[in-house]
Coordinates of C-alpha atoms in Angstrom, one line a residue:
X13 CA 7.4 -14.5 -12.2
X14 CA 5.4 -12.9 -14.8
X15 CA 6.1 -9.9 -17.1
X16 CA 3.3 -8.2 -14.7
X17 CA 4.5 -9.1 -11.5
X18 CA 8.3 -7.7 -12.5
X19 CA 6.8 -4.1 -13.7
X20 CA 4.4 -3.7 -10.4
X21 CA 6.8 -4.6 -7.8
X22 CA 9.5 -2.7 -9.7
X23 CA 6.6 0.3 -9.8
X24 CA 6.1 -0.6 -5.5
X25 CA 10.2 -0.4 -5.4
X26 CA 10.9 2.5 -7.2
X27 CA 7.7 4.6 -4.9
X28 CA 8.9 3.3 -1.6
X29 CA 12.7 4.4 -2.3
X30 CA 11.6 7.9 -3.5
X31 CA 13.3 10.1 -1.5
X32 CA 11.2 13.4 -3.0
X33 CA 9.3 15.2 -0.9
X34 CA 5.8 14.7 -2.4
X35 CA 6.4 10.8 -1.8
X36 CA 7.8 11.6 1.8
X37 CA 4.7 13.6 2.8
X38 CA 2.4 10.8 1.0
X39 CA 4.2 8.2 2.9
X40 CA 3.5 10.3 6.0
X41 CA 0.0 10.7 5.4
X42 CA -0.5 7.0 4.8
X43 CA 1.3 6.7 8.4
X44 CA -1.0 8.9 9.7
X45 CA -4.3 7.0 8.3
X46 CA -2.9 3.8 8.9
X47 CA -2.9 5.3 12.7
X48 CA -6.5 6.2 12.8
X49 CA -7.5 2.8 11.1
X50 CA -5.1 1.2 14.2
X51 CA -4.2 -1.5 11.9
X52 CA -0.4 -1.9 13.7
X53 CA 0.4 -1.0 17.5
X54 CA 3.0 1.3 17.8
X55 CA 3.5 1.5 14.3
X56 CA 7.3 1.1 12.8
X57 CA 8.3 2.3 8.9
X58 CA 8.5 -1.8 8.7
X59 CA 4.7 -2.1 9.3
X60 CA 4.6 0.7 6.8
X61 CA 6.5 -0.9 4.1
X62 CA 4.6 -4.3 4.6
X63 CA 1.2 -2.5 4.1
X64 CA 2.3 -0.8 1.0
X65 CA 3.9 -3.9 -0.3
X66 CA 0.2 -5.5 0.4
X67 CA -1.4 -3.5 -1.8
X68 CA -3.3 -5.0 -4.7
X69 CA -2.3 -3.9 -8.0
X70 CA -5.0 -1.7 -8.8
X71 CA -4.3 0.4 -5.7
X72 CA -0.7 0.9 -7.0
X73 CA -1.5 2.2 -10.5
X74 CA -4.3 4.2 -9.3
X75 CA -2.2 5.8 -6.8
X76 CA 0.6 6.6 -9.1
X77 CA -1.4 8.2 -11.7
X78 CA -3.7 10.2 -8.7
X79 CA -1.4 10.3 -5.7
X80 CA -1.8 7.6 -3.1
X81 CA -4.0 10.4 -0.7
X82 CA -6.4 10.8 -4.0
X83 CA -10.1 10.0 -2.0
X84 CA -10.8 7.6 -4.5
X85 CA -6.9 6.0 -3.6
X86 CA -7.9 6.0 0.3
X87 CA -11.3 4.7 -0.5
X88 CA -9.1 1.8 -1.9
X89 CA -7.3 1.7 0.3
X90 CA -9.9 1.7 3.6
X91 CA -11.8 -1.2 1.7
X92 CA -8.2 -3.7 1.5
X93 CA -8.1 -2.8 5.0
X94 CA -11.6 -3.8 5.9
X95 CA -11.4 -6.6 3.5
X96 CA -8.1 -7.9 5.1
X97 CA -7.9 -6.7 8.6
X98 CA -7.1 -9.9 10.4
X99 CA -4.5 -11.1 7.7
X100 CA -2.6 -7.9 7.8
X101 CA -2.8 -7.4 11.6
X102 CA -0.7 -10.9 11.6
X103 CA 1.4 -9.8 9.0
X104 CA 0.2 -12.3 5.8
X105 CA 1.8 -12.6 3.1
X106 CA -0.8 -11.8 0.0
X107 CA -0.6 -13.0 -3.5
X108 CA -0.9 -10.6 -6.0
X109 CA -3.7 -9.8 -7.5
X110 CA -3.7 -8.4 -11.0
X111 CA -7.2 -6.2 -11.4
X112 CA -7.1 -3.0 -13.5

């Protein structure tokens, strides 16, 4: 694994096992849009932690530095979905991609 690959997924690590409450109301609120997108049926925190892992890289750093419900974040966000759809409705593993 490469020096990048250690520091993002430590960066996806650290965010999902935030217990604060700013990173519990932006988990929620990715819950929520995740709902309206109806990537997942019946939607578990599982499906939630394997979209967030998904993520590309540039999602990650954009949302720590503006907050993962910044509109430029959810614009991100929307286009991996639309880009992705299928492979995350079956639950695809991705490779990281490393765009900043």
């Amino acid at each position: 694994m490469s020096y990048k690959h250690n520091n993002l997924m430590a960066m996806r690590k650290h965010y999902w096992n935030d217990s604060s409450a700013q990173v519990q109301q932006e988990k929620q609120a990715l819950k929520s849009f995740l709902e309206q997108q109806q990537l997942f049926t019946n939607m578990q925190d599982e499906d939630l932690k394997y979209f967030f892992f998904s993520l590309p890289s540039q999602v990650i750093v954009k949302g720590y530095a503006l907050g993962f419900m910044h509109e430029r974040v959810r614009d991100m966000i929307l286009q991996h979905i639309t880009e992705n759809k299928s492979r995350l409705e079956k639950r695809e593993l991705f490779k990281v991609k490393y765009r900043m």
